[in-house]
Coordinates of C-alpha atoms in Angstrom, one line a residue:
Chain A
M1 CA 0.1 0.0 0.1
A2 CA 1.8 3.2 -0.5
F3 CA 2.0 6.0 1.4
D4 CA -0.5 9.0 0.9
W5 CA 0.4 12.7 0.5
T6 CA -2.1 13.8 0.0
V7 CA -4.0 13.1 3.2
F8 CA -0.6 13.1 5.2
W9 CA 0.2 17.2 4.3
P10 CA -3.1 18.4 6.1
Q11 CA -2.4 16.3 9.4
L12 CA 1.3 17.1 9.3
V13 CA -0.2 20.6 9.1
D14 CA -3.3 20.0 12.3
G15 CA -0.2 18.4 13.9
T16 CA 2.6 21.5 14.0
I17 CA -0.3 23.8 15.8
A18 CA -1.8 20.8 18.0
T19 CA 2.2 21.6 19.0
F20 CA 1.6 24.7 19.1
I21 CA -1.2 25.2 21.4
M22 CA 0.4 22.8 24.0
V23 CA 3.5 24.3 23.7
L24 CA 2.1 27.9 24.0
V25 CA -0.7 26.4 27.0
S26 CA 1.6 24.4 29.2
L27 CA 3.8 26.8 28.7
V28 CA 1.7 29.9 29.8
F29 CA 0.5 27.8 32.6
S30 CA 3.7 26.3 33.7
I31 CA 5.1 30.1 34.3
L32 CA 2.0 31.4 36.3
I33 CA 2.8 28.2 38.4
G34 CA 6.5 28.4 38.5
F35 CA 7.3 31.4 38.9
P36 CA 6.0 32.3 42.1
L37 CA 7.4 29.1 43.0
G38 CA 11.6 29.9 42.9
V39 CA 11.1 32.7 43.9
V40 CA 8.8 31.2 47.3
L41 CA 11.6 28.7 47.3
V42 CA 14.7 31.9 46.8
V43 CA 13.0 33.7 50.1
T44 CA 12.2 31.5 52.3
R45 CA 15.4 29.6 52.6
P46 CA 17.4 29.3 55.7
G47 CA 19.5 33.1 56.3
H48 CA 17.3 34.8 53.0
I49 CA 14.3 37.9 53.2
L50 CA 11.3 36.1 54.3
E51 CA 13.2 32.6 55.9
N52 CA 9.8 30.4 56.6
R53 CA 11.8 26.4 57.1
T54 CA 8.7 24.4 57.3
L55 CA 7.4 26.0 54.0
F56 CA 10.4 25.7 51.4
T57 CA 11.0 22.0 53.4
I58 CA 8.0 21.0 52.0
L59 CA 7.8 22.7 48.4
N60 CA 11.7 22.3 47.3
A61 CA 10.2 18.2 48.5
I62 CA 6.7 18.2 46.7
I63 CA 9.2 19.9 43.1
N64 CA 12.1 16.9 44.1
I65 CA 8.4 14.6 44.1
F66 CA 7.1 15.9 40.7
R67 CA 10.3 16.1 38.8
S68 CA 11.3 12.2 39.9
V69 CA 8.9 10.4 38.4
P70 CA 9.3 9.9 34.0
F71 CA 7.2 12.1 32.7
I72 CA 5.5 8.9 30.3
I73 CA 4.7 8.1 34.4
L74 CA 2.7 11.4 34.9
L75 CA 0.8 11.0 31.8
V76 CA -0.9 7.5 32.7
A77 CA -0.8 8.6 36.5
I78 CA -2.7 11.9 36.5
I79 CA -4.8 10.6 34.1
P80 CA -8.0 11.0 36.9
F81 CA -7.0 15.1 37.5
T82 CA -6.7 15.0 33.9
R83 CA -10.7 13.4 33.3
L84 CA -11.5 15.8 36.3
V85 CA -10.5 18.8 34.5
T86 CA -10.8 18.4 30.9
G87 CA -13.8 16.1 31.0
S88 CA -11.4 13.9 28.4
S89 CA -7.9 11.7 28.7
I90 CA -6.7 11.7 25.4
G91 CA -6.6 14.9 22.6
T92 CA -5.1 17.8 22.8
V93 CA -6.1 19.2 25.7
A94 CA -5.4 16.5 27.4
A95 CA -2.7 16.9 27.4
I96 CA -1.9 19.8 28.2
V97 CA -2.7 18.9 32.4
P98 CA 0.4 16.1 32.4
L99 CA 2.2 19.0 30.4
I100 CA 2.0 21.3 33.4
F101 CA 2.3 19.2 35.8
Y102 CA 5.9 18.4 33.9
A103 CA 7.1 22.1 33.2
A104 CA 5.1 23.9 36.1
P105 CA 8.1 21.9 38.5
Y106 CA 10.5 22.9 36.3
F107 CA 10.0 25.9 35.8
G108 CA 10.9 26.4 39.0
R109 CA 13.6 25.2 39.7
L110 CA 15.2 27.5 37.1
V111 CA 13.9 30.3 39.1
E112 CA 15.0 29.7 41.8
N113 CA 18.8 28.7 40.4
S114 CA 18.2 32.1 38.6
L115 CA 17.8 34.5 41.2
L116 CA 19.9 32.4 43.5
E117 CA 22.8 34.4 41.2
V118 CA 21.9 37.6 41.9
D119 CA 25.3 38.5 44.4
S120 CA 23.9 39.0 47.7
G121 CA 25.3 42.1 48.0
V122 CA 22.7 43.4 46.3
I123 CA 19.6 42.2 48.1
E124 CA 22.6 43.7 51.6
A125 CA 22.4 47.1 49.4
A126 CA 18.4 46.7 49.1
K127 CA 17.9 46.5 53.2
V128 CA 19.9 49.2 53.9
M129 CA 17.5 51.9 51.3
G130 CA 14.2 50.2 53.8
A131 CA 13.0 47.6 51.4
T132 CA 10.3 45.7 52.6
P133 CA 10.2 41.7 51.0
W134 CA 8.3 42.8 48.5
Q135 CA 9.9 45.9 46.7
I136 CA 13.9 43.9 47.6
I137 CA 11.4 40.7 44.7
W138 CA 10.4 43.1 42.4
R139 CA 13.0 45.9 42.3
F140 CA 16.1 44.0 43.2
L141 CA 15.9 40.5 42.2
L142 CA 14.2 40.5 39.3
P143 CA 15.3 43.0 37.3
E144 CA 18.5 42.2 38.0
A145 CA 17.9 38.4 37.2
L146 CA 15.4 38.8 34.2
S147 CA 18.6 37.5 31.9
S148 CA 18.5 34.6 33.3
L149 CA 14.7 34.6 33.9
I150 CA 14.8 34.5 30.1
L151 CA 17.1 31.7 29.1
A152 CA 15.1 29.6 32.1
A153 CA 11.6 30.0 29.6
T154 CA 13.5 28.9 27.0
I155 CA 15.0 26.2 28.8
A156 CA 11.7 25.0 29.7
T157 CA 10.5 26.3 26.4
I158 CA 12.5 23.5 25.1
G159 CA 11.5 21.0 27.7
L160 CA 7.8 21.2 26.1
I161 CA 8.8 20.8 23.5
G162 CA 10.2 17.3 23.6
A163 CA 7.7 16.3 26.5
S164 CA 4.7 17.1 24.3
A165 CA 5.5 14.6 21.5
M166 CA 6.3 12.3 23.7
A167 CA 1.8 13.0 24.3
G168 CA 2.1 11.7 21.4
A169 CA 1.9 8.3 22.6
V170 CA -1.8 8.9 24.7
G171 CA -3.3 10.5 21.7
G172 CA -2.4 13.7 22.5
G173 CA -1.8 14.8 19.0
G174 CA 1.2 17.6 17.5
L175 CA 4.0 16.6 15.8
G176 CA 5.4 13.3 18.2
D177 CA 1.8 11.7 18.3
L178 CA 1.8 11.3 13.8
A179 CA 5.7 10.6 13.6
I180 CA 4.6 7.9 15.8
T181 CA 1.4 7.2 13.7
Y182 CA 2.8 7.0 10.2
G183 CA 6.6 6.8 10.9
Y184 CA 6.8 4.1 14.4
N185 CA 3.4 1.9 13.4
Q186 CA 3.5 1.7 9.4
F187 CA 7.9 2.2 9.4
E188 CA 7.2 5.6 6.8
V189 CA 10.7 6.3 7.6
R190 CA 10.2 9.3 5.8
V191 CA 7.3 11.6 8.1
V192 CA 10.1 10.4 10.7
V193 CA 12.6 12.7 9.4
I194 CA 9.8 15.4 8.3
T195 CA 8.9 15.5 12.0
V196 CA 11.7 15.7 13.1
L197 CA 13.3 18.0 11.3
L198 CA 10.1 20.8 11.5
L199 CA 10.6 19.8 15.3
I200 CA 14.4 20.9 15.1
I201 CA 13.5 23.7 13.2
L202 CA 11.3 24.5 16.5
V203 CA 13.4 24.5 19.1
Q204 CA 16.3 26.1 17.4
L205 CA 13.9 28.8 16.4
V206 CA 13.2 28.5 19.9
Q207 CA 16.1 28.7 21.3
S208 CA 17.6 31.2 19.4
L209 CA 14.7 34.1 20.1
G210 CA 15.6 33.1 23.2
N211 CA 19.9 34.1 23.3
Y212 CA 18.2 37.4 21.8
F213 CA 15.8 38.6 24.2
A214 CA 18.3 37.8 26.8
Q215 CA 21.5 39.4 24.9
T216 CA 18.5 42.4 24.7
V217 CA 18.7 43.1 28.3
R218 CA 21.9 42.0 29.2
R219 CA 23.0 44.3 27.3
K220 CA 21.3 47.4 28.9
Chain B
M1 CA 24.9 60.3 67.0
I2 CA 26.0 56.2 67.4
E3 CA 26.1 54.1 70.4
L4 CA 27.3 50.3 70.9
K5 CA 27.5 49.4 74.6
N6 CA 28.5 45.9 75.4
I7 CA 27.7 44.3 71.3
S8 CA 29.3 40.7 71.0
K9 CA 28.0 39.0 68.6
I10 CA 28.4 34.7 68.4
Y11 CA 27.7 32.9 65.0
P12 CA 26.4 29.4 66.4
G13 CA 28.2 26.3 64.4
S14 CA 30.4 23.9 65.7
P15 CA 32.7 25.2 67.0
P16 CA 30.7 28.6 68.0
V17 CA 32.0 32.0 66.6
E18 CA 31.8 35.1 68.9
A19 CA 33.5 37.8 66.1
L20 CA 32.3 41.0 68.3
K21 CA 32.8 40.4 72.4
E22 CA 31.9 43.8 74.6
V23 CA 32.7 46.0 72.0
S24 CA 31.2 49.3 72.9
L25 CA 31.7 52.9 71.2
H26 CA 30.6 55.7 70.9
I27 CA 30.5 58.5 68.0
E28 CA 29.8 62.1 67.9
K29 CA 27.8 64.1 65.9
G30 CA 29.2 65.7 62.9
E31 CA 32.0 63.3 62.7
I32 CA 34.2 60.7 61.2
Y33 CA 35.0 57.8 62.8
G34 CA 37.7 55.2 62.0
V35 CA 37.4 51.2 62.6
V36 CA 40.3 49.2 61.7
G37 CA 42.1 45.9 61.9
V38 CA 42.6 43.3 59.9
S39 CA 40.6 40.9 58.7
G40 CA 38.2 38.1 60.4
A41 CA 38.9 40.9 63.8
G42 CA 35.6 41.5 63.0
K43 CA 35.2 45.2 61.9
S44 CA 32.6 43.3 59.5
S45 CA 30.2 42.6 62.3
L46 CA 30.8 45.7 63.6
I47 CA 29.7 48.2 61.4
R48 CA 26.3 45.4 60.3
S49 CA 25.2 45.5 63.2
V50 CA 24.7 50.2 63.5
N51 CA 21.9 48.6 61.3
L52 CA 20.5 46.1 62.4
L53 CA 21.7 44.0 59.2
E54 CA 23.4 41.3 61.5
E55 CA 21.5 41.3 65.3
P56 CA 23.9 41.1 67.7
T57 CA 23.7 38.9 70.6
T58 CA 23.3 41.2 72.8
G59 CA 24.6 44.6 73.1
E60 CA 22.0 47.7 72.9
V61 CA 22.3 49.7 69.7
M62 CA 21.7 52.8 69.7
V63 CA 21.4 55.6 66.7
D64 CA 19.5 58.9 66.8
G65 CA 18.7 57.7 70.8
V66 CA 16.4 55.1 69.4
L67 CA 17.0 51.5 70.3
L68 CA 17.6 50.0 66.8
S69 CA 16.3 46.5 68.5
S70 CA 12.9 48.1 70.6
L71 CA 11.8 49.1 66.4
S72 CA 9.3 47.0 64.3
S73 CA 11.0 45.7 60.6
E74 CA 8.0 48.9 58.9
E75 CA 9.7 50.8 62.0
L76 CA 13.5 49.9 61.0
R77 CA 13.0 50.8 57.7
K78 CA 11.9 53.9 58.1
A79 CA 15.0 53.8 60.5
R80 CA 17.4 52.5 58.3
R81 CA 15.8 55.1 55.8
K82 CA 18.5 57.7 57.8
I83 CA 21.2 55.6 58.1
G84 CA 23.1 55.6 54.8
M85 CA 25.3 52.7 54.1
I86 CA 28.4 52.5 51.0
F87 CA 29.9 48.8 50.7
Q88 CA 33.7 47.6 49.4
Q89 CA 31.4 45.8 46.3
F90 CA 29.7 48.5 45.7
N91 CA 25.6 46.2 44.9
L92 CA 24.4 48.6 42.4
L93 CA 21.7 47.5 39.8
E94 CA 24.2 46.1 37.8
S95 CA 20.6 45.8 35.7
K96 CA 20.3 49.7 35.6
T97 CA 21.5 52.9 34.7
V98 CA 23.3 55.2 36.7
F99 CA 20.6 57.6 37.0
H100 CA 17.7 54.8 37.9
N101 CA 19.8 53.2 40.6
V102 CA 20.0 57.0 42.8
A103 CA 16.8 57.3 42.0
L104 CA 16.0 53.5 43.7
P105 CA 15.4 54.7 46.8
L106 CA 13.5 57.3 46.1
Y107 CA 10.8 54.9 44.5
L108 CA 11.1 52.8 47.4
V109 CA 8.8 55.6 49.2
G110 CA 7.2 57.1 46.5
K111 CA 8.6 60.2 45.4
K112 CA 7.0 62.0 42.3
R113 CA 9.1 61.3 39.0
K114 CA 9.5 65.0 39.3
E115 CA 11.0 65.4 42.3
V116 CA 13.6 62.5 41.8
E117 CA 14.4 63.9 38.9
E118 CA 15.6 66.9 40.5
K119 CA 17.2 65.2 43.9
V120 CA 19.1 62.7 41.6
M121 CA 20.5 65.3 39.2
Q122 CA 21.4 66.7 42.5
L123 CA 23.0 64.0 43.9
L124 CA 24.7 62.9 40.3
T125 CA 26.2 66.5 40.0
F126 CA 27.7 66.0 43.9
V127 CA 29.2 63.4 43.3
G128 CA 30.9 64.4 39.8
L129 CA 28.5 62.1 37.6
A130 CA 25.3 63.6 35.8
D131 CA 27.0 62.9 32.7
R132 CA 26.8 59.7 33.3
A133 CA 23.4 59.5 34.2
E134 CA 22.6 57.1 31.1
H135 CA 25.7 55.1 31.7
Y136 CA 24.8 51.3 33.1
P137 CA 27.7 50.5 36.4
G138 CA 29.6 47.7 33.8
Q139 CA 30.7 50.8 32.0
L140 CA 32.3 52.5 34.4
S141 CA 35.5 52.6 36.8
G142 CA 35.6 51.2 40.0
G143 CA 35.6 54.4 41.3
Q144 CA 33.2 55.8 39.6
K145 CA 30.8 53.5 41.0
Q146 CA 31.4 54.0 44.4
R147 CA 30.4 57.4 43.1
V148 CA 27.3 56.4 42.8
G149 CA 26.9 54.1 45.4
I150 CA 27.8 57.7 47.6
A151 CA 24.8 59.0 45.5
R152 CA 22.3 56.5 46.6
A153 CA 23.5 56.0 50.2
L154 CA 22.1 60.0 50.0
A155 CA 19.2 60.2 48.0
T156 CA 17.3 59.3 51.0
D157 CA 19.2 62.4 53.0
P158 CA 20.6 60.2 55.9
H159 CA 22.7 61.5 59.2
I160 CA 25.2 58.7 59.0
L161 CA 26.8 57.3 56.0
L162 CA 28.4 54.0 57.1
C163 CA 31.7 52.3 54.3
D164 CA 32.5 49.0 54.3
E165 CA 35.9 49.1 52.6
A166 CA 34.8 51.2 50.6
T167 CA 37.6 52.5 48.6
S168 CA 39.5 48.7 49.8
A169 CA 38.8 47.2 45.4
L170 CA 40.7 50.9 44.1
D171 CA 43.6 52.2 43.4
P172 CA 45.0 54.1 45.0
D173 CA 44.8 57.8 43.0
T174 CA 40.6 56.8 43.0
T175 CA 41.2 56.1 46.1
K176 CA 41.7 59.9 47.2
S177 CA 39.8 60.7 45.6
V178 CA 36.9 58.7 47.2
L179 CA 38.0 59.8 50.3
D180 CA 38.2 63.7 48.9
L181 CA 34.4 63.0 48.2
L182 CA 34.4 61.4 51.2
R183 CA 34.9 64.7 53.2
K184 CA 33.2 66.0 51.2
V185 CA 30.3 64.8 52.5
N186 CA 30.6 65.4 56.1
K187 CA 31.6 69.0 56.0
D188 CA 29.0 69.9 53.0
Y189 CA 26.0 68.0 54.8
G190 CA 27.0 67.2 58.0
I191 CA 26.7 63.4 58.0
T192 CA 28.0 61.5 60.3
I193 CA 30.8 58.5 58.4
L194 CA 31.6 55.8 60.5
L195 CA 34.1 53.7 58.6
I196 CA 35.9 50.2 59.0
T197 CA 38.8 49.4 56.9
H198 CA 41.6 47.9 57.4
E199 CA 44.5 50.2 54.9
M200 CA 45.6 52.5 58.3
D201 CA 46.4 55.5 55.2
V202 CA 42.9 55.0 55.4
V203 CA 42.0 56.5 58.1
R204 CA 45.7 58.8 58.1
N205 CA 43.6 61.1 55.8
L206 CA 40.2 60.7 56.3
C207 CA 39.1 60.3 60.2
D208 CA 39.0 62.3 63.0
R209 CA 39.0 59.8 65.7
V210 CA 39.6 55.8 65.6
A211 CA 39.6 52.9 67.1
V212 CA 41.4 49.4 66.1
I213 CA 39.8 46.0 66.7
D214 CA 41.6 42.4 67.1
Q215 CA 39.4 39.5 67.6
G216 CA 37.3 40.6 68.8
R217 CA 37.8 43.1 70.8
I218 CA 39.0 47.2 70.5
V219 CA 41.8 47.4 72.0
E220 CA 42.4 51.7 71.2
Q221 CA 40.5 53.6 70.8
G222 CA 41.3 58.5 70.4
T223 CA 42.1 60.8 68.5
V224 CA 44.3 59.6 65.2
Y225 CA 46.6 62.0 66.4
E226 CA 46.8 59.9 69.9
V227 CA 46.5 56.8 68.0
F228 CA 49.2 57.3 65.3
T229 CA 51.6 59.0 67.8
N230 CA 52.4 56.5 70.5
P231 CA 50.3 53.6 69.5
K232 CA 49.6 51.7 73.1
S233 CA 48.4 48.4 71.7
E234 CA 50.7 45.5 69.2
T235 CA 47.9 46.0 67.3
A236 CA 48.0 49.9 67.5
Q237 CA 51.3 49.6 66.8
R238 CA 52.3 47.0 63.6
F239 CA 49.1 49.3 62.2
V240 CA 50.7 52.7 62.7
R241 CA 54.2 50.9 61.8
T242 CA 52.2 50.2 58.4
I243 CA 52.8 53.9 57.4
F244 CA 55.8 55.2 58.2
G245 CA 58.4 52.2 57.6
Q246 CA 59.8 51.6 61.2
E247 CA 62.2 48.9 59.4
L248 CA 66.0 49.7 59.8
P249 CA 67.9 49.6 56.8
E250 CA 70.1 45.5 57.9
S251 CA 73.4 48.1 56.5
V252 CA 72.6 49.8 59.3
H253 CA 71.1 47.5 62.3
Q254 CA 75.0 46.7 61.7
S255 CA 77.2 48.6 62.0
L256 CA 75.1 50.2 65.1
E257 CA 77.4 48.6 68.6
K258 CA 76.4 46.7 72.0
Q259 CA 76.5 50.1 73.9
D260 CA 74.8 51.7 71.8
Q261 CA 72.0 53.5 73.0
I262 CA 68.6 53.6 71.1
L263 CA 66.2 56.7 71.6
R264 CA 62.5 56.8 69.8
I265 CA 61.6 60.5 69.6
V266 CA 58.3 61.2 68.9
F267 CA 57.7 65.0 68.4
T268 CA 54.1 66.4 67.8
G269 CA 52.3 69.6 67.7
E270 CA 54.6 72.8 67.1
N271 CA 57.6 70.9 69.2
A272 CA 57.6 69.5 65.6
K273 CA 59.7 72.5 64.7
R274 CA 61.7 72.9 66.9
P275 CA 65.7 72.3 66.2
L276 CA 65.8 70.0 69.3
I277 CA 68.8 66.9 68.5
A278 CA 71.4 70.6 67.5
E279 CA 69.3 71.9 70.8
V280 CA 71.0 68.5 72.5
I281 CA 73.6 68.4 70.9
R282 CA 75.2 71.3 71.7
K283 CA 73.9 71.4 75.7
F284 CA 74.8 67.5 76.4
Q285 CA 78.7 68.1 73.9
T286 CA 77.6 64.4 72.5
D287 CA 77.4 62.8 69.4
I288 CA 73.9 61.5 67.8
N289 CA 73.5 59.6 65.1
I290 CA 70.1 60.3 63.9
L291 CA 68.9 56.5 62.3
Q292 CA 65.7 57.5 60.7
G293 CA 63.4 60.1 60.6
S294 CA 60.3 61.4 58.9
I295 CA 57.8 64.1 60.0
T296 CA 54.9 63.9 58.4
E297 CA 51.2 66.0 59.0
L298 CA 47.9 64.5 60.9
Q299 CA 45.0 66.9 61.2
G300 CA 46.2 69.0 60.1
K301 CA 48.8 70.0 62.7
P302 CA 53.2 68.7 62.2
F303 CA 54.4 64.8 63.8
G304 CA 57.8 64.4 63.5
D305 CA 59.3 60.2 64.5
L306 CA 63.1 60.1 64.6
L307 CA 64.9 56.5 66.5
I308 CA 69.0 58.6 66.9
S309 CA 71.0 56.8 69.1
I310 CA 73.9 58.0 71.2
Q311 CA 77.1 56.5 71.8
G312 CA 78.0 57.3 75.2
D313 CA 78.4 57.5 78.8
R314 CA 74.8 56.1 80.0
K315 CA 74.6 59.8 82.0
V316 CA 74.2 61.8 79.9
T317 CA 71.8 59.7 78.0
E318 CA 69.1 59.8 80.7
N319 CA 70.4 63.9 81.1
I320 CA 69.6 64.3 77.6
I321 CA 65.7 61.8 77.5
Q322 CA 65.1 64.1 80.8
Y323 CA 65.4 66.7 78.6
L324 CA 63.6 66.1 75.7
Q325 CA 60.7 64.7 78.4
E326 CA 60.9 68.2 80.1
H327 CA 59.6 69.8 76.1
Q328 CA 56.9 67.4 76.1
V329 CA 58.1 65.2 73.5
L330 CA 57.6 61.3 73.5
V331 CA 61.0 59.4 74.1
K332 CA 61.3 56.1 74.6
E333 CA 64.1 53.1 74.3
V334 CA 64.1 51.1 72.4
A335 CA 65.9 48.0 73.3
S336 CA 65.8 46.4 70.5
I337 CA 65.9 47.6 66.8
G338 CA 63.4 46.7 64.5
V339 CA 60.8 48.4 66.6

């Protein structure tokens, strides 16, 4: 049976759009959750401006737990929750939920690292000026870490592109789904090559954009 | 202005580190006070206790007549705005312009844009960086960064300026210009300055009074003139020696004979201008050999330091010592050379 390219091309377009949607939506939610998580992880650690050992220890443990579960298992493990939220456990929308569970703790860690890179002398200077903890975060820590935060978001985005391809394994749609359905199951190597090429281009694009913005911020 | 009473600071650990031991300091309004010590002596903990960046384990910190530890966190933030601070590593925001850095303390208290602009430009003019307002710290030299730091510290009209090794990262020329600026801050704004340093030269050039700290204790304090002309503690003597290199050259050392009597003579004030040695030689008909000497200025007063050897009768030497002491000159017998 010859491969029907007239059917494939529209599916490739749909698949690309599905990947975009999955990555973008889960990225937005991962940032919304992961960003405050990272900030809290920094400021509640011992010796920091809002030291809170209990909160720090709990958050730290939760993040580690989520970070240690392989994505493919996470995908399956939270199906009941996904169904509760989206009403379904398969499809693009349903894939977004596990992607958020995967990327939010990851982004939280990246934010934590970025903020820890800020010189402690800057925080000392802020305290000396009589800055409130809130002001220290918004007016000192975040501006100083901005360039590094942009790179963190870039890394998280690329992580999500990779993970979204895996979500294809459970019928999440997107480029990964195409590669598995046609390439893996029907031995159509050309399809695998095309989808992987598309993914590579996507990743390159995201990384270049991230580098560009990080550099622009830094040069200021 | 600043009153530290029996401040102790212990860092927990095994073993715990006692950074400050029963330190008491009293700093007058309008003076420039220096605390000198080697690294690890407790200077950094001391200066950070004044604005409670580090809370003392025991003891009281009074600033402007207010007991800082009794304040709520909101009141402490307010009090800190009246205690400016500059740092060895400047601690500027690298991502913000010079203007923004100086404006930050004003933004924090919600000052209006126009007011902020006026104040910042006035401060930048004062520190000589008005033309650099739109530069980023990365484009400035160390001395310029410290000037920005000073402008930023002055933005909230503080009564006190704390200087944490403010010139230690700078070369000698830049150090001098920053010290000149600090003197101007003191004179023009009447701001009390407390500085910590390991460089005795900074103390000599800038301070009115000085305390010497060693292993968490204040071992000596007094006016700069007193401590430099007559250091009592061993630590202070070591620091003074870094300024007036008192090591005798090896060849001079070897040429001395056993029976030579070595005296250190310190002239202070008007005595430094008198030809006292000539008088002694004429009066006692003796040979005096000057081994080393210098005359410098301290706080605008001349200060001479001579090392002499006298050959001959021990009795004559005692008479000379007595004669010099009658003329209010500080004389010390030096047993072994190298002091």
